[in-house]
GROMACS .gro file of C-alpha atoms in nm:
model
  360
    1UNK     CA    1  -1.129  -4.378   0.409
    2UNK     CA    2  -0.899  -4.206   0.656
    3UNK     CA    3  -0.819  -3.843   0.584
    4UNK     CA    4  -0.446  -3.795   0.525
    5UNK     CA    5  -0.246  -3.475   0.556
    6UNK     CA    6   0.120  -3.467   0.458
    7UNK     CA    7   0.340  -3.214   0.637
    8UNK     CA    8   0.598  -3.124   0.378
    9UNK     CA    9   0.882  -2.957   0.564
   10UNK     CA   10   1.123  -2.980   0.855
   11UNK     CA   11   0.957  -3.128   1.163
   12UNK     CA   12   1.090  -2.974   1.484
   13UNK     CA   13   1.054  -3.262   1.728
   14UNK     CA   14   1.230  -3.071   2.006
   15UNK     CA   15   1.423  -2.750   2.071
   16UNK     CA   16   1.735  -2.906   1.918
   17UNK     CA   17   1.603  -3.205   1.720
   18UNK     CA   18   1.433  -3.235   1.385
   19UNK     CA   19   1.300  -3.491   1.140
   20UNK     CA   20   1.152  -3.514   0.792
   21UNK     CA   21   0.837  -3.689   0.686
   22UNK     CA   22   0.525  -3.651   0.903
   23UNK     CA   23   0.162  -3.730   0.828
   24UNK     CA   24  -0.175  -3.702   0.995
   25UNK     CA   25  -0.387  -4.010   0.933
   26UNK     CA   26  -0.740  -3.986   1.065
   27UNK     CA   27  -0.633  -3.730   1.323
   28UNK     CA   28  -0.319  -3.910   1.448
   29UNK     CA   29   0.045  -3.840   1.369
   30UNK     CA   30   0.276  -4.090   1.206
   31UNK     CA   31   0.630  -4.079   1.075
   32UNK     CA   32   0.555  -4.381   0.851
   33UNK     CA   33   0.443  -4.298   0.498
   34UNK     CA   34   0.082  -4.412   0.443
   35UNK     CA   35   0.003  -4.643   0.154
   36UNK     CA   36  -0.259  -4.401   0.023
   37UNK     CA   37  -0.184  -4.062  -0.126
   38UNK     CA   38  -0.246  -3.758   0.095
   39UNK     CA   39  -0.565  -3.555   0.065
   40UNK     CA   40  -0.375  -3.236   0.146
   41UNK     CA   41  -0.010  -3.133   0.153
   42UNK     CA   42   0.090  -2.849   0.386
   43UNK     CA   43   0.426  -2.676   0.355
   44UNK     CA   44   0.626  -2.518   0.636
   45UNK     CA   45   0.832  -2.574   0.947
   46UNK     CA   46   0.628  -2.803   1.173
   47UNK     CA   47   0.582  -2.740   1.547
   48UNK     CA   48   0.351  -2.901   1.800
   49UNK     CA   49   0.041  -2.694   1.869
   50UNK     CA   50   0.138  -2.396   2.083
   51UNK     CA   51   0.052  -2.382   2.454
   52UNK     CA   52  -0.092  -2.079   2.630
   53UNK     CA   53  -0.023  -2.170   2.992
   54UNK     CA   54  -0.203  -1.871   3.143
   55UNK     CA   55  -0.529  -1.785   2.970
   56UNK     CA   56  -0.881  -1.693   3.084
   57UNK     CA   57  -1.138  -1.824   2.837
   58UNK     CA   58  -1.482  -1.733   2.968
   59UNK     CA   59  -1.363  -1.416   3.144
   60UNK     CA   60  -1.427  -1.055   3.051
   61UNK     CA   61  -1.370  -0.716   3.216
   62UNK     CA   62  -1.683  -0.757   3.428
   63UNK     CA   63  -1.645  -1.125   3.514
   64UNK     CA   64  -1.806  -1.423   3.341
   65UNK     CA   65  -1.902  -1.391   2.974
   66UNK     CA   66  -2.176  -1.577   2.787
   67UNK     CA   67  -2.110  -1.896   2.590
   68UNK     CA   68  -2.099  -1.721   2.252
   69UNK     CA   69  -1.828  -1.483   2.375
   70UNK     CA   70  -1.632  -1.768   2.532
   71UNK     CA   71  -1.649  -1.955   2.200
   72UNK     CA   72  -1.518  -1.649   2.018
   73UNK     CA   73  -1.229  -1.621   2.264
   74UNK     CA   74  -1.146  -1.988   2.214
   75UNK     CA   75  -1.153  -1.955   1.834
   76UNK     CA   76  -0.924  -1.652   1.849
   77UNK     CA   77  -0.669  -1.843   2.055
   78UNK     CA   78  -0.702  -2.142   1.823
   79UNK     CA   79  -0.644  -1.937   1.508
   80UNK     CA   80  -0.328  -1.796   1.667
   81UNK     CA   81  -0.196  -2.149   1.713
   82UNK     CA   82  -0.271  -2.200   2.084
   83UNK     CA   83  -0.404  -2.553   2.058
   84UNK     CA   84  -0.361  -2.627   2.429
   85UNK     CA   85  -0.475  -2.379   2.693
   86UNK     CA   86  -0.421  -2.402   3.067
   87UNK     CA   87  -0.702  -2.197   3.215
   88UNK     CA   88  -0.574  -1.980   3.500
   89UNK     CA   89  -0.909  -1.904   3.657
   90UNK     CA   90  -1.251  -1.827   3.511
   91UNK     CA   91  -1.589  -1.761   3.671
   92UNK     CA   92  -1.763  -1.913   3.367
   93UNK     CA   93  -1.832  -2.284   3.326
   94UNK     CA   94  -1.636  -2.359   3.009
   95UNK     CA   95  -1.669  -2.737   3.012
   96UNK     CA   96  -1.886  -2.716   2.701
   97UNK     CA   97  -1.573  -2.612   2.507
   98UNK     CA   98  -1.399  -2.936   2.597
   99UNK     CA   99  -1.627  -3.129   2.360
  100UNK     CA  100  -1.609  -2.871   2.081
  101UNK     CA  101  -1.420  -2.933   1.756
  102UNK     CA  102  -1.364  -2.559   1.729
  103UNK     CA  103  -1.178  -2.493   2.055
  104UNK     CA  104  -0.829  -2.565   2.187
  105UNK     CA  105  -0.773  -2.849   2.429
  106UNK     CA  106  -0.865  -2.683   2.759
  107UNK     CA  107  -0.730  -2.765   3.105
  108UNK     CA  108  -0.963  -2.589   3.349
  109UNK     CA  109  -0.873  -2.450   3.692
  110UNK     CA  110  -1.220  -2.338   3.806
  111UNK     CA  111  -1.251  -1.996   3.969
  112UNK     CA  112  -0.972  -1.790   4.118
  113UNK     CA  113  -0.966  -1.807   4.499
  114UNK     CA  114  -0.896  -1.465   4.653
  115UNK     CA  115  -0.920  -1.274   4.977
  116UNK     CA  116  -1.246  -1.089   5.033
  117UNK     CA  117  -1.241  -0.749   4.856
  118UNK     CA  118  -0.878  -0.804   4.758
  119UNK     CA  119  -0.917  -0.880   4.388
  120UNK     CA  120  -1.105  -0.773   4.075
  121UNK     CA  121  -1.479  -0.772   4.135
  122UNK     CA  122  -1.674  -1.064   3.988
  123UNK     CA  123  -1.369  -1.280   3.910
  124UNK     CA  124  -1.303  -1.496   4.214
  125UNK     CA  125  -1.451  -1.698   4.493
  126UNK     CA  126  -1.365  -1.457   4.773
  127UNK     CA  127  -1.298  -1.594   5.122
  128UNK     CA  128  -1.145  -1.502   5.455
  129UNK     CA  129  -0.849  -1.706   5.586
  130UNK     CA  130  -1.069  -1.950   5.777
  131UNK     CA  131  -1.246  -2.042   5.453
  132UNK     CA  132  -0.943  -2.082   5.228
  133UNK     CA  133  -0.881  -2.456   5.272
  134UNK     CA  134  -1.240  -2.551   5.194
  135UNK     CA  135  -1.249  -2.313   4.897
  136UNK     CA  136  -0.940  -2.460   4.731
  137UNK     CA  137  -1.068  -2.813   4.793
  138UNK     CA  138  -1.388  -2.719   4.611
  139UNK     CA  139  -1.199  -2.578   4.313
  140UNK     CA  140  -0.965  -2.879   4.302
  141UNK     CA  141  -1.268  -3.105   4.266
  142UNK     CA  142  -1.430  -2.880   4.007
  143UNK     CA  143  -1.130  -2.827   3.779
  144UNK     CA  144  -0.898  -3.042   3.571
  145UNK     CA  145  -0.609  -3.080   3.810
  146UNK     CA  146  -0.524  -2.714   3.875
  147UNK     CA  147  -0.630  -2.452   4.131
  148UNK     CA  148  -0.561  -2.077   4.100
  149UNK     CA  149  -0.486  -1.881   4.418
  150UNK     CA  150  -0.451  -1.503   4.428
  151UNK     CA  151  -0.140  -1.478   4.643
  152UNK     CA  152  -0.119  -1.100   4.670
  153UNK     CA  153  -0.300  -0.781   4.574
  154UNK     CA  154  -0.309  -0.422   4.689
  155UNK     CA  155  -0.387  -0.382   5.059
  156UNK     CA  156  -0.562  -0.046   5.061
  157UNK     CA  157  -0.500  -0.003   5.432
  158UNK     CA  158  -0.125  -0.042   5.384
  159UNK     CA  159  -0.124   0.135   5.048
  160UNK     CA  160   0.089  -0.130   4.879
  161UNK     CA  161   0.102  -0.491   4.762
  162UNK     CA  162   0.071  -0.743   5.045
  163UNK     CA  163   0.012  -1.120   5.075
  164UNK     CA  164  -0.356  -1.211   5.067
  165UNK     CA  165  -0.347  -1.478   5.336
  166UNK     CA  166  -0.134  -1.570   5.639
  167UNK     CA  167   0.156  -1.804   5.562
  168UNK     CA  168   0.027  -2.089   5.780
  169UNK     CA  169  -0.311  -2.084   5.605
  170UNK     CA  170  -0.143  -2.089   5.263
  171UNK     CA  171   0.057  -2.398   5.365
  172UNK     CA  172  -0.263  -2.573   5.473
  173UNK     CA  173  -0.435  -2.476   5.149
  174UNK     CA  174  -0.153  -2.605   4.929
  175UNK     CA  175  -0.151  -2.933   5.122
  176UNK     CA  176  -0.528  -2.962   5.082
  177UNK     CA  177  -0.499  -2.923   4.704
  178UNK     CA  178  -0.225  -3.186   4.693
  179UNK     CA  179  -0.443  -3.418   4.903
  180UNK     CA  180  -0.710  -3.382   4.632
  181UNK     CA  181  -0.458  -3.495   4.369
  182UNK     CA  182  -0.436  -3.152   4.205
  183UNK     CA  183  -0.172  -2.883   4.159
  184UNK     CA  184  -0.196  -2.520   4.268
  185UNK     CA  185  -0.057  -2.206   4.109
  186UNK     CA  186  -0.054  -1.857   4.255
  187UNK     CA  187  -0.078  -1.503   4.122
  188UNK     CA  188   0.224  -1.328   4.276
  189UNK     CA  189   0.349  -0.977   4.206
  190UNK     CA  190   0.543  -0.891   4.522
  191UNK     CA  191   0.875  -1.014   4.661
  192UNK     CA  192   0.746  -1.121   5.003
  193UNK     CA  193   0.471  -1.338   4.856
  194UNK     CA  194   0.721  -1.558   4.674
  195UNK     CA  195   0.888  -1.660   5.003
  196UNK     CA  196   0.547  -1.753   5.141
  197UNK     CA  197   0.459  -1.964   4.836
  198UNK     CA  198   0.792  -2.144   4.823
  199UNK     CA  199   0.763  -2.227   5.193
  200UNK     CA  200   0.419  -2.375   5.121
  201UNK     CA  201   0.552  -2.601   4.839
  202UNK     CA  202   0.349  -2.430   4.565
  203UNK     CA  203   0.347  -2.596   4.220
  204UNK     CA  204   0.376  -2.289   3.996
  205UNK     CA  205   0.395  -1.909   4.012
  206UNK     CA  206   0.217  -1.669   3.777
  207UNK     CA  207   0.386  -1.335   3.690
  208UNK     CA  208   0.671  -1.366   3.947
  209UNK     CA  209   0.765  -0.999   3.905
  210UNK     CA  210   0.911  -0.991   4.258
  211UNK     CA  211   1.184  -1.248   4.187
  212UNK     CA  212   1.503  -1.168   4.375
  213UNK     CA  213   1.841  -1.348   4.369
  214UNK     CA  214   1.757  -1.518   4.700
  215UNK     CA  215   1.453  -1.684   4.542
  216UNK     CA  216   1.622  -1.835   4.238
  217UNK     CA  217   1.802  -2.133   4.397
  218UNK     CA  218   1.480  -2.234   4.572
  219UNK     CA  219   1.274  -2.216   4.252
  220UNK     CA  220   1.529  -2.432   4.072
  221UNK     CA  221   1.578  -2.684   4.356
  222UNK     CA  222   1.205  -2.720   4.426
  223UNK     CA  223   1.123  -2.745   4.054
  224UNK     CA  224   0.872  -2.460   4.069
  225UNK     CA  225   0.816  -2.308   3.723
  226UNK     CA  226   0.710  -1.952   3.648
  227UNK     CA  227   0.472  -1.816   3.383
  228UNK     CA  228   0.583  -1.452   3.348
  229UNK     CA  229   0.295  -1.320   3.130
  230UNK     CA  230   0.520  -1.043   3.001
  231UNK     CA  231   0.264  -0.888   2.767
  232UNK     CA  232   0.042  -0.836   3.070
  233UNK     CA  233   0.326  -0.697   3.284
  234UNK     CA  234   0.360  -0.434   3.010
  235UNK     CA  235   0.039  -0.280   3.151
  236UNK     CA  236   0.200  -0.200   3.491
  237UNK     CA  237   0.288   0.164   3.407
  238UNK     CA  238  -0.077   0.235   3.324
  239UNK     CA  239  -0.189   0.067   3.647
  240UNK     CA  240   0.063   0.275   3.841
  241UNK     CA  241  -0.054   0.599   3.678
  242UNK     CA  242  -0.416   0.529   3.772
  243UNK     CA  243  -0.320   0.441   4.131
  244UNK     CA  244  -0.077   0.727   4.188
  245UNK     CA  245  -0.316   0.985   4.339
  246UNK     CA  246  -0.446   0.756   4.616
  247UNK     CA  247  -0.172   0.494   4.651
  248UNK     CA  248   0.170   0.642   4.567
  249UNK     CA  249   0.367   0.359   4.739
  250UNK     CA  250   0.180   0.098   4.541
  251UNK     CA  251   0.232   0.294   4.217
  252UNK     CA  252   0.606   0.322   4.279
  253UNK     CA  253   0.626  -0.050   4.360
  254UNK     CA  254   0.444  -0.148   4.038
  255UNK     CA  255   0.676   0.072   3.830
  256UNK     CA  256   0.981  -0.082   3.994
  257UNK     CA  257   0.853  -0.433   3.922
  258UNK     CA  258   0.790  -0.336   3.560
  259UNK     CA  259   1.136  -0.188   3.517
  260UNK     CA  260   1.304  -0.512   3.630
  261UNK     CA  261   1.075  -0.752   3.441
  262UNK     CA  262   1.316  -0.859   3.165
  263UNK     CA  263   1.618  -0.880   3.394
  264UNK     CA  264   1.435  -1.105   3.639
  265UNK     CA  265   1.312  -1.342   3.368
  266UNK     CA  266   1.662  -1.367   3.221
  267UNK     CA  267   1.813  -1.432   3.565
  268UNK     CA  268   1.555  -1.702   3.633
  269UNK     CA  269   1.639  -1.875   3.306
  270UNK     CA  270   2.012  -1.860   3.378
  271UNK     CA  271   1.949  -2.009   3.723
  272UNK     CA  272   1.770  -2.309   3.571
  273UNK     CA  273   1.413  -2.210   3.659
  274UNK     CA  274   1.154  -2.356   3.422
  275UNK     CA  275   0.969  -2.086   3.229
  276UNK     CA  276   0.646  -2.129   3.034
  277UNK     CA  277   0.456  -1.894   2.804
  278UNK     CA  278   0.121  -1.748   2.905
  279UNK     CA  279  -0.061  -1.442   2.776
  280UNK     CA  280  -0.305  -1.369   3.061
  281UNK     CA  281  -0.567  -1.310   2.792
  282UNK     CA  282  -0.910  -1.235   2.934
  283UNK     CA  283  -1.005  -0.920   3.117
  284UNK     CA  284  -0.741  -0.679   2.982
  285UNK     CA  285  -0.521  -0.866   2.731
  286UNK     CA  286  -0.692  -0.968   2.411
  287UNK     CA  287  -0.693  -1.332   2.307
  288UNK     CA  288  -0.476  -1.473   2.029
  289UNK     CA  289  -0.140  -1.330   2.142
  290UNK     CA  290   0.066  -1.640   2.220
  291UNK     CA  291   0.311  -1.544   1.943
  292UNK     CA  292   0.363  -1.205   2.108
  293UNK     CA  293   0.442  -1.372   2.441
  294UNK     CA  294   0.698  -1.605   2.281
  295UNK     CA  295   0.873  -1.303   2.132
  296UNK     CA  296   0.855  -1.115   2.463
  297UNK     CA  297   1.033  -1.404   2.636
  298UNK     CA  298   1.300  -1.403   2.366
  299UNK     CA  299   1.346  -1.026   2.392
  300UNK     CA  300   1.377  -1.061   2.770
  301UNK     CA  301   1.684  -1.276   2.723
  302UNK     CA  302   1.576  -1.634   2.653
  303UNK     CA  303   1.747  -1.795   2.353
  304UNK     CA  304   1.498  -1.840   2.073
  305UNK     CA  305   1.482  -2.218   2.119
  306UNK     CA  306   1.410  -2.170   2.491
  307UNK     CA  307   1.135  -1.918   2.413
  308UNK     CA  308   0.981  -2.165   2.168
  309UNK     CA  309   1.017  -2.446   2.420
  310UNK     CA  310   0.822  -2.236   2.672
  311UNK     CA  311   0.520  -2.267   2.444
  312UNK     CA  312   0.591  -2.596   2.266
  313UNK     CA  313   0.762  -2.917   2.366
  314UNK     CA  314   0.852  -2.826   2.726
  315UNK     CA  315   0.511  -2.678   2.803
  316UNK     CA  316   0.333  -2.984   2.665
  317UNK     CA  317   0.548  -3.221   2.868
  318UNK     CA  318   0.482  -3.016   3.184
  319UNK     CA  319   0.107  -3.036   3.130
  320UNK     CA  320   0.111  -3.404   3.038
  321UNK     CA  321   0.020  -3.348   2.672
  322UNK     CA  322   0.157  -3.517   2.362
  323UNK     CA  323   0.383  -3.338   2.114
  324UNK     CA  324   0.518  -3.459   1.777
  325UNK     CA  325   0.541  -3.830   1.853
  326UNK     CA  326   0.419  -4.143   1.680
  327UNK     CA  327   0.045  -4.188   1.737
  328UNK     CA  328  -0.005  -3.850   1.906
  329UNK     CA  329  -0.312  -3.645   1.828
  330UNK     CA  330  -0.245  -3.429   1.522
  331UNK     CA  331  -0.234  -3.087   1.689
  332UNK     CA  332   0.019  -2.906   1.472
  333UNK     CA  333   0.115  -2.557   1.359
  334UNK     CA  334   0.332  -2.471   1.058
  335UNK     CA  335   0.550  -2.165   1.017
  336UNK     CA  336   0.633  -2.013   0.680
  337UNK     CA  337   0.995  -1.967   0.791
  338UNK     CA  338   1.224  -2.145   1.035
  339UNK     CA  339   1.118  -2.002   1.375
  340UNK     CA  340   1.468  -2.064   1.512
  341UNK     CA  341   1.602  -1.817   1.258
  342UNK     CA  342   1.300  -1.587   1.217
  343UNK     CA  343   1.116  -1.588   1.553
  344UNK     CA  344   0.854  -1.340   1.426
  345UNK     CA  345   0.710  -1.613   1.204
  346UNK     CA  346   0.518  -1.750   1.506
  347UNK     CA  347   0.302  -1.436   1.490
  348UNK     CA  348   0.180  -1.520   1.139
  349UNK     CA  349   0.143  -1.896   1.118
  350UNK     CA  350   0.102  -2.055   0.777
  351UNK     CA  351  -0.126  -2.340   0.887
  352UNK     CA  352  -0.305  -2.457   1.203
  353UNK     CA  353  -0.423  -2.819   1.238
  354UNK     CA  354  -0.633  -2.938   1.533
  355UNK     CA  355  -0.694  -3.311   1.572
  356UNK     CA  356  -0.614  -3.367   1.205
  357UNK     CA  357  -0.859  -3.096   1.092
  358UNK     CA  358  -0.724  -2.790   0.913
  359UNK     CA  359  -0.834  -2.484   1.107
  360UNK     CA  360  -0.663  -2.232   0.876
   0.00000   0.00000   0.00000
């Protein structure tokens, strides 16, 4: 006998569309009432499983973590409603989680690729410019269609943020990833790095704190989305304070980027740039905070439906995943209140269902 769950509430099929009457039958969604009675009835406003589009399962402060810790990270994200995770770089091999019934659907990107001694120790495959193309090819073949490039970091010689690689090498690297049939995203804090990445035809930008008005038309026209990771950007003042004694220019730059964070996200949205929700959970940010990131996007100026879309329907479409459609896998979260009216309800979900199995 197939297991049947009835979702007894308003089904939000899109940012501005809704339906009534949804069931999970043997792990698949249907809008057609089954002949048999449901085994369980769950009440609430129904959303597709949330998406954390920038998450580091398998990563800790010192680099790779063991399998038990990675499993705990995955369960924490799952319990918070993040049923689809786009990994944004991890030194751990997390493929074992992709066959687990107790982990979100995971889209892996392999290891970060960074400039030698220009990133956090133990996180990345570190290369010089002449090794970048081969390194991104390797990660494209090892991951699930995404590669993570560290586009900028502090240059200790200059005492400030600076691009990690020459522009011509970045263009070659992006083309190499595309030749492998994958997409590439880049960690970018500084203003100058964004010009370099747009020139190279990058597929996505992480953080994007250096967004300026001159960048916005290009992001919109080229269809390059951003994942702002606002709850991580909140750590910039602490980073600046630690750096101040040795690198005052860098510290001042990081504070300035932090001060403009909400304004730049709001301006990007108004300019038509696609925005997706990502927590950057891993080394510094704890897992299970996708609800916090949705609220941070809303508080930065996105309408509540746009903030939800950044972690729901739009994010799933971008990553090629199903949402609340006939026959889709039953990855569903339920809110106790209408999230369009009470956004904070996404921080305390009533029910989480993964593949037709009730997680909580």
